[in-house]
Amino acid sequence: MNESKSIVDAYAQVRARGERAALATVVGVEGSAYRRPGARMLITEVGQTVGTISGGCLERDVAERAFNVMESGAARLIEYDTRGNEDIVWGLGLGCNGVVRVLLESLHEGSAGAGALKFIADCLRARQSGVCATVIAKVEDKNGGEDYAVEIGQRLLLDEQLNIYAQSLANGRLAARIREAALEILAGKRALVRSFETSEGQTEIFFDVIMPPHPLVIFGAEQDAMPLVRQARTLGWHVTIVDTRARSATRERFREANEVVLCRANEMTAQVSLTENTAVVVMTHNYLDDVELLKALLPSPVCYLGILGPKQRTLKLLEEINMDVLGLAKSEFARLHSPIGLDIGAETPEEIALAIVAEIKAVSTTRSGSFLRDRNTPIHDQHYSEPASMEVSIKPYVSTDESAALNVCHSL
């Protein structure tokens, strides 16, 4: 399941039980870190956690602090600096040589954090993107009023048309500037921090781009499509099965798929949405159907097009298509992958499904799919964050008693 969906579903259950909860969000990273900005973790008052913000190194410490946030209701900005050796002494054993900044806030009716989770849930449900802009550095109103004050955790939530979904940010001028910046950030599809100068001082805004589940359309409903559906759904993708055979395209056979479409061969591509974010796999095992599908899919805007079968079969399929009549350029074939999948020595249907999903993921993130050990540059792109001047730097602690902690956590 998609991690964001797991979190919003878990919070809905927490609310139904009348329990308190807190939300931890990675809002900044420098150097090496397991998770990127935008990673979230839900912590309930009974100690249950959903989601991760690290490889398991920070979760316990953040959960300890979450109980204090639930009590006070005040958001906290925590900075974990693992560039020295102190983290090993404290028992966290991170050794990542990086800095991770985490926003920790209480979730309750009417809170900005709860509103953000509702926004994420609505984006996922509608399969649309959005921007969640969150204040991570406060600014006091020098005149003592509230119109220009900027508090940590205040938000501006924008749908994919940049319409305001919800707003807890009182500073209208800042909100307008955030909305202007959101257009570029939404197009980039990456979380980042941006500094803004206000009449009262400088603040930092964390922009998180909410992306809908990756759409995967599978043409073909034979037995080998089942592990592909399962593998894709494990990653939280939105999977649609399309086939012409009533005995194959059934909900009973593909319970894990989001949609199962039964239609005539000449209607297959018209029955589904094919956008620039859609990945398509053709595995009908029917030569004539594949010819017609290729005619429709090659000119389409899909980001990935893979065909199951040997290369010679695909070349023969392409010979059947009159490229000149279709008006196709050579660039149209850059999306065509055949044989499909990464070369991992896959033999079984489950292994082939893994190879296919891995290749789609690599293509969608413009990566090669090669060994990470051969990469001489950082694993993760580093342009997601601009330098931010944090008001408080907080070190990890071991004891549950804050008064006995090596470095006391300050409330922001």
Coordinates of C-alpha atoms in Angstrom, one line a residue:
M1 CA 0.0 0.0 0.0
N2 CA 1.1 3.6 -0.6
E3 CA 2.7 4.9 2.6
S4 CA 0.7 8.1 2.6
K5 CA -2.5 6.1 2.3
S6 CA -1.4 3.9 5.2
I7 CA -0.9 7.0 7.3
V8 CA -4.2 8.7 6.5
D9 CA -6.1 5.4 6.9
A10 CA -4.5 4.8 10.3
Y11 CA -5.3 8.4 11.4
A12 CA -8.9 7.9 10.5
Q13 CA -9.0 4.9 12.8
V14 CA -7.3 6.8 15.5
R15 CA -9.9 9.6 15.3
A16 CA -12.7 7.0 15.4
R17 CA -11.3 5.6 18.6
G18 CA -11.0 9.1 20.1
E19 CA -7.2 8.7 20.6
R20 CA -4.6 11.4 20.4
A21 CA -1.8 11.3 17.8
A22 CA 1.2 13.2 16.4
L23 CA 2.7 13.6 12.9
A24 CA 6.4 13.6 12.2
T25 CA 7.5 15.0 8.8
V26 CA 11.0 15.1 7.4
V27 CA 11.3 18.8 6.2
G28 CA 15.0 19.0 5.4
V29 CA 18.1 16.9 4.7
E30 CA 21.7 17.7 4.2
G31 CA 24.2 15.0 3.3
S32 CA 23.3 11.4 3.7
A33 CA 20.0 10.2 5.0
Y34 CA 17.7 7.2 4.5
R35 CA 14.5 9.1 3.8
R36 CA 13.9 12.3 1.8
P37 CA 11.9 15.4 2.7
G38 CA 8.2 14.6 2.7
A39 CA 8.6 11.2 4.5
R40 CA 6.1 11.0 7.3
M41 CA 5.3 8.9 10.4
L42 CA 2.2 8.8 12.5
I43 CA 2.6 8.2 16.2
T44 CA -0.5 7.4 18.4
E45 CA -0.8 7.9 22.1
V46 CA -0.6 4.1 22.7
G47 CA 2.8 4.0 20.9
Q48 CA 1.7 2.7 17.5
T49 CA 3.6 4.1 14.6
V50 CA 2.8 4.0 10.9
G51 CA 5.3 5.1 8.2
T52 CA 9.0 5.7 8.6
I53 CA 11.2 8.8 8.6
S54 CA 14.6 7.0 8.7
G55 CA 16.0 3.5 8.4
G56 CA 14.8 2.9 12.0
C57 CA 17.4 5.1 13.6
L58 CA 15.2 8.1 14.5
E59 CA 11.8 6.6 15.0
R60 CA 12.2 5.7 18.7
D61 CA 13.6 9.2 19.6
V62 CA 10.8 11.0 17.7
A63 CA 8.2 8.8 19.3
E64 CA 9.4 9.8 22.7
R65 CA 9.1 13.4 21.8
A66 CA 5.7 12.9 20.3
F67 CA 4.0 12.3 23.6
N68 CA 5.2 15.8 24.8
V69 CA 3.8 17.4 21.7
M70 CA 0.5 15.6 22.2
E71 CA 0.4 17.1 25.7
S72 CA 1.4 20.7 24.8
G73 CA -0.1 20.9 21.3
A74 CA 2.9 23.0 20.2
A75 CA 4.8 22.0 17.1
R76 CA 8.5 21.3 17.4
L77 CA 11.3 21.4 14.8
I78 CA 14.0 18.8 15.6
E79 CA 17.4 18.6 14.0
Y80 CA 19.4 15.4 14.1
D81 CA 23.0 16.1 13.1
T82 CA 25.0 12.8 12.5
R83 CA 28.1 14.4 11.0
G84 CA 30.0 13.7 14.2
N85 CA 30.5 10.7 16.4
E86 CA 28.2 11.7 19.2
D87 CA 25.2 9.8 17.8
I88 CA 27.1 6.5 18.3
V89 CA 27.8 7.5 21.9
W90 CA 24.1 8.3 22.4
G91 CA 23.3 4.8 21.1
L92 CA 21.5 5.8 17.9
G93 CA 24.3 4.4 15.8
L94 CA 23.3 6.5 12.7
G95 CA 26.7 7.0 11.2
C96 CA 25.0 8.6 8.2
N97 CA 27.1 11.8 8.1
G98 CA 24.1 14.0 7.5
V99 CA 21.5 16.3 9.0
V100 CA 17.8 15.4 9.2
R101 CA 15.2 18.0 10.2
V102 CA 11.8 16.8 11.4
L103 CA 8.6 18.7 12.1
L104 CA 6.7 17.2 14.9
E105 CA 3.1 18.3 15.5
S106 CA 0.0 17.3 17.4
L107 CA -3.0 16.0 15.5
H108 CA -6.4 17.0 16.7
E109 CA -9.7 18.3 15.3
G110 CA -9.0 21.6 13.5
S111 CA -5.2 21.4 13.7
A112 CA -3.1 22.2 10.7
G113 CA -1.6 18.8 10.7
A114 CA -4.9 17.0 10.7
G115 CA -6.0 19.3 7.8
A116 CA -2.9 18.3 5.9
L117 CA -3.7 14.6 6.3
K118 CA -7.3 15.2 5.0
F119 CA -5.8 17.1 2.0
I120 CA -3.5 14.2 1.2
A121 CA -6.4 11.7 1.5
D122 CA -8.5 13.8 -0.9
C123 CA -5.6 14.0 -3.4
L124 CA -5.1 10.3 -3.3
R125 CA -8.8 9.6 -3.6
A126 CA -9.2 11.9 -6.6
R127 CA -5.9 10.7 -8.1
Q128 CA -4.7 14.3 -8.4
S129 CA -1.5 16.2 -7.3
G130 CA -1.3 19.1 -4.8
V131 CA 1.1 21.3 -2.9
C132 CA 1.3 21.4 0.9
A133 CA 3.3 24.5 2.0
T134 CA 4.2 24.4 5.7
V135 CA 5.9 27.1 7.8
I136 CA 9.1 25.7 9.5
A137 CA 10.6 29.0 10.9
K138 CA 8.4 31.4 12.9
V139 CA 8.2 35.2 12.6
E140 CA 6.8 37.4 15.3
D141 CA 4.5 40.3 14.4
K142 CA 6.5 43.3 15.8
N143 CA 3.3 45.2 16.4
G144 CA 1.9 42.5 18.6
G145 CA -0.9 41.6 16.2
E146 CA -1.7 38.4 14.4
D147 CA -2.0 39.5 10.8
Y148 CA 1.7 39.2 10.0
A149 CA 2.8 36.6 12.6
V150 CA 4.0 33.4 11.1
E151 CA 3.9 30.3 13.3
I152 CA 5.5 26.9 12.8
G153 CA 3.1 24.4 11.4
Q154 CA 0.8 26.9 9.6
R155 CA -0.1 25.8 6.2
L156 CA -1.4 26.7 2.7
L157 CA -2.8 23.7 0.9
L158 CA -3.2 24.0 -2.9
D159 CA -4.8 21.6 -5.4
E160 CA -3.3 20.8 -8.8
Q161 CA -4.9 23.9 -10.3
L162 CA -3.4 25.9 -7.4
N163 CA -6.8 26.7 -6.0
I164 CA -6.7 27.1 -2.2
Y165 CA -8.0 23.9 -0.5
A166 CA -7.4 25.2 3.0
Q167 CA -5.3 27.8 4.8
S168 CA -4.2 28.3 8.4
L169 CA -1.6 30.9 7.5
A170 CA -2.8 34.3 8.6
N171 CA -0.2 36.4 6.7
G172 CA -2.1 37.0 3.4
R173 CA 0.9 38.6 1.6
L174 CA 3.1 35.6 2.3
A175 CA 0.3 33.2 1.3
A176 CA 0.1 35.0 -2.1
R177 CA 3.9 34.6 -2.7
I178 CA 3.7 31.0 -1.7
R179 CA 1.0 30.4 -4.2
E180 CA 3.1 32.0 -6.9
A181 CA 6.1 29.8 -6.1
A182 CA 3.9 26.6 -6.0
L183 CA 3.5 26.6 -9.8
E184 CA 7.1 25.9 -10.4
I185 CA 7.4 23.5 -7.5
L186 CA 4.4 21.5 -8.6
A187 CA 5.9 21.1 -12.0
G188 CA 9.2 19.9 -10.5
K189 CA 7.4 17.3 -8.5
R190 CA 10.0 17.5 -5.7
A191 CA 9.8 18.6 -2.1
L192 CA 12.0 21.6 -1.1
V193 CA 12.5 24.4 1.4
R194 CA 12.4 28.0 0.2
S195 CA 13.1 31.2 2.2
F196 CA 10.8 34.2 2.1
E197 CA 11.5 37.7 3.4
T198 CA 8.5 39.3 5.1
S199 CA 8.2 42.8 6.6
E200 CA 8.6 41.2 10.0
G201 CA 11.7 39.0 9.1
Q202 CA 12.7 35.9 7.2
T203 CA 10.8 32.6 7.3
E204 CA 11.2 29.2 5.7
I205 CA 8.5 27.3 3.9
F206 CA 8.6 23.6 3.3
F207 CA 6.9 22.7 0.0
D208 CA 5.7 19.1 -0.3
V209 CA 4.3 17.9 -3.6
I210 CA 1.6 15.4 -3.1
M211 CA 1.6 12.9 -6.0
P212 CA -1.2 10.5 -6.8
P213 CA -0.5 6.8 -7.0
H214 CA 1.5 5.9 -10.1
P215 CA -0.9 4.6 -12.8
L216 CA -0.1 1.3 -14.4
V217 CA -2.3 -0.1 -17.2
I218 CA -1.8 -3.8 -18.0
F219 CA -3.2 -5.0 -21.3
G220 CA -3.7 -8.8 -20.8
A221 CA -5.3 -10.8 -18.0
E222 CA -3.6 -14.1 -18.2
Q223 CA -2.0 -15.9 -15.2
D224 CA 1.4 -14.1 -15.5
A225 CA -0.3 -10.7 -15.0
M226 CA -1.3 -11.6 -11.4
P227 CA 2.2 -11.3 -9.8
L228 CA 2.7 -8.0 -11.7
V229 CA -0.5 -6.7 -10.2
R230 CA 0.6 -7.8 -6.7
Q231 CA 4.1 -6.3 -7.1
A232 CA 2.7 -2.9 -8.3
R233 CA 0.1 -2.8 -5.6
T234 CA 2.8 -3.4 -3.0
L235 CA 4.3 -0.1 -4.1
G236 CA 0.9 1.6 -3.9
W237 CA 0.4 2.0 -7.6
H238 CA -3.0 2.3 -9.2
V239 CA -3.3 -0.8 -11.4
T240 CA -5.8 -1.3 -14.2
I241 CA -6.3 -4.6 -16.0
V242 CA -7.7 -4.6 -19.5
D243 CA -8.7 -7.6 -21.6
T244 CA -11.2 -8.8 -24.2
R245 CA -11.8 -12.2 -22.7
A246 CA -14.7 -12.5 -20.2
R247 CA -13.2 -15.6 -18.6
S248 CA -9.9 -13.7 -17.9
A249 CA -10.9 -10.2 -17.0
T250 CA -12.8 -10.8 -13.8
R251 CA -12.7 -9.2 -10.4
E252 CA -12.5 -12.7 -8.8
R253 CA -9.1 -13.3 -10.5
F254 CA -7.7 -9.8 -10.0
R255 CA -9.0 -8.8 -6.5
E256 CA -5.9 -6.7 -5.9
A257 CA -6.3 -4.6 -9.0
N258 CA -7.9 -1.2 -8.7
E259 CA -9.9 -1.6 -11.9
V260 CA -10.7 -4.5 -14.2
V261 CA -11.9 -3.6 -17.7
L262 CA -13.6 -6.0 -20.1
C263 CA -14.1 -4.6 -23.7
R264 CA -13.7 -5.3 -27.4
A265 CA -10.2 -5.2 -28.9
N266 CA -10.7 -2.0 -30.8
E267 CA -11.9 -0.3 -27.6
M268 CA -9.1 -1.2 -25.2
T269 CA -7.1 2.0 -25.3
A270 CA -10.2 4.2 -25.3
Q271 CA -11.4 2.6 -22.0
V272 CA -8.5 3.9 -19.9
S273 CA -6.7 7.2 -19.2
L274 CA -3.3 7.4 -20.8
T275 CA -1.4 10.4 -19.5
E276 CA 2.3 11.4 -19.4
N277 CA 2.4 9.7 -15.9
T278 CA 1.0 6.4 -17.1
A279 CA 3.1 3.2 -17.5
V280 CA 1.7 0.6 -19.9
V281 CA 2.6 -3.1 -20.1
V282 CA 1.3 -5.2 -23.1
M283 CA 1.0 -8.9 -22.3
T284 CA -2.1 -10.1 -24.1
H285 CA -0.3 -13.1 -25.7
N286 CA -2.3 -12.3 -28.8
Y287 CA -0.3 -11.1 -31.8
L288 CA -3.1 -9.3 -33.7
D289 CA -4.3 -7.5 -30.5
D290 CA -0.7 -6.4 -29.9
V291 CA -0.5 -4.9 -33.4
E292 CA -3.6 -2.8 -32.8
L293 CA -2.5 -1.8 -29.3
L294 CA 0.9 -0.6 -30.5
K295 CA -0.8 1.5 -33.2
A296 CA -2.7 3.3 -30.5
L297 CA 0.0 3.4 -27.8
L298 CA 3.0 4.5 -29.7
P299 CA 1.6 8.0 -30.4
S300 CA 0.2 8.3 -26.9
P301 CA 1.8 10.4 -24.1
V302 CA 2.5 7.5 -21.8
C303 CA 5.9 7.7 -20.0
Y304 CA 6.6 3.9 -20.3
L305 CA 5.6 1.3 -22.8
G306 CA 6.7 -2.3 -22.4
I307 CA 5.9 -5.4 -24.4
L308 CA 6.3 -8.9 -23.0
G309 CA 8.1 -11.3 -25.3
P310 CA 11.4 -11.7 -27.2
K311 CA 12.9 -8.8 -29.2
Q312 CA 12.3 -10.6 -32.6
R313 CA 8.5 -10.8 -31.9
T314 CA 8.4 -7.0 -31.2
L315 CA 10.4 -6.2 -34.3
K316 CA 7.9 -8.3 -36.3
L317 CA 5.0 -6.4 -34.7
L318 CA 6.6 -3.1 -35.6
E319 CA 7.0 -4.2 -39.2
E320 CA 3.2 -4.7 -39.3
I321 CA 2.7 -1.0 -38.5
N322 CA 3.0 1.6 -41.2
M323 CA 5.0 4.2 -39.4
D324 CA 4.7 6.8 -42.1
V325 CA 0.9 6.6 -42.0
L326 CA 0.9 7.0 -38.2
G327 CA 3.3 9.9 -38.5
L328 CA 5.7 8.5 -35.8
A329 CA 9.1 9.9 -35.3
K330 CA 12.1 7.9 -33.9
S331 CA 11.7 9.7 -30.6
E332 CA 8.3 7.8 -30.1
F333 CA 10.2 4.6 -29.7
A334 CA 12.3 5.8 -26.7
R335 CA 9.5 4.7 -24.5
L336 CA 9.3 1.2 -26.0
H337 CA 10.9 -1.5 -23.9
S338 CA 11.2 -5.0 -25.3
P339 CA 12.2 -7.4 -24.0
I340 CA 10.5 -5.9 -20.9
G341 CA 12.2 -5.5 -17.5
L342 CA 15.7 -5.1 -16.0
D343 CA 18.2 -7.8 -16.6
I344 CA 18.2 -9.6 -13.2
G345 CA 18.1 -13.2 -14.5
A346 CA 14.3 -13.4 -14.0
E347 CA 12.7 -16.8 -14.8
T348 CA 9.5 -17.2 -12.9
P349 CA 6.4 -15.0 -13.3
E350 CA 7.1 -13.4 -9.9
E351 CA 10.7 -12.7 -10.8
I352 CA 9.7 -11.2 -14.2
A353 CA 7.1 -9.0 -12.4
L354 CA 9.9 -7.7 -10.1
A355 CA 12.1 -7.0 -13.2
I356 CA 9.2 -5.1 -14.9
V357 CA 8.3 -3.0 -11.9
A358 CA 11.9 -2.2 -11.2
E359 CA 12.4 -1.0 -14.8
I360 CA 9.2 1.2 -14.7
K361 CA 10.4 2.7 -11.4
A362 CA 13.9 3.4 -13.0
V363 CA 12.3 5.0 -16.1
S364 CA 9.9 7.2 -14.1
T365 CA 12.8 8.5 -12.0
T366 CA 15.2 8.8 -14.9
R367 CA 17.6 6.3 -13.4
S368 CA 19.6 3.6 -15.2
G369 CA 18.6 0.7 -12.9
S370 CA 22.3 -0.2 -12.5
F371 CA 24.3 -1.1 -9.3
L372 CA 24.4 1.6 -6.7
R373 CA 27.9 0.7 -5.8
D374 CA 29.0 1.9 -9.3
R375 CA 27.4 5.3 -8.7
N376 CA 30.0 8.0 -8.0
T377 CA 27.4 10.7 -7.3
P378 CA 24.9 10.9 -4.3
I379 CA 22.2 8.3 -4.5
H380 CA 19.5 11.0 -4.0
D381 CA 19.2 14.3 -5.9
Q382 CA 20.4 17.2 -3.8
H383 CA 18.4 20.1 -5.2
Y384 CA 15.3 19.5 -3.1
S385 CA 16.3 21.9 -0.4
E386 CA 17.6 25.4 -0.2
P387 CA 19.7 26.4 2.9
A388 CA 17.4 27.2 5.8
S389 CA 18.3 29.1 9.0
M390 CA 16.8 27.0 11.7
E391 CA 16.0 28.8 15.0
V392 CA 16.8 25.8 17.2
S393 CA 19.2 22.9 16.7
I394 CA 18.1 19.8 18.8
K395 CA 20.3 16.8 19.4
P396 CA 19.0 13.3 20.0
Y397 CA 18.6 12.2 23.6
V398 CA 18.5 8.8 25.3
S399 CA 16.6 9.2 28.5
T400 CA 12.8 9.6 28.6
D401 CA 13.3 12.3 31.3
E402 CA 14.0 15.5 29.4
S403 CA 15.7 17.1 32.4
A404 CA 18.3 14.3 32.4
A405 CA 18.8 14.5 28.6
L406 CA 22.2 15.3 27.2
N407 CA 20.6 18.1 25.1
V408 CA 17.2 19.3 26.2
C409 CA 14.5 19.6 23.5
H410 CA 13.1 23.1 23.2
S411 CA 9.6 23.9 22.2
L412 CA 9.3 26.2 19.2

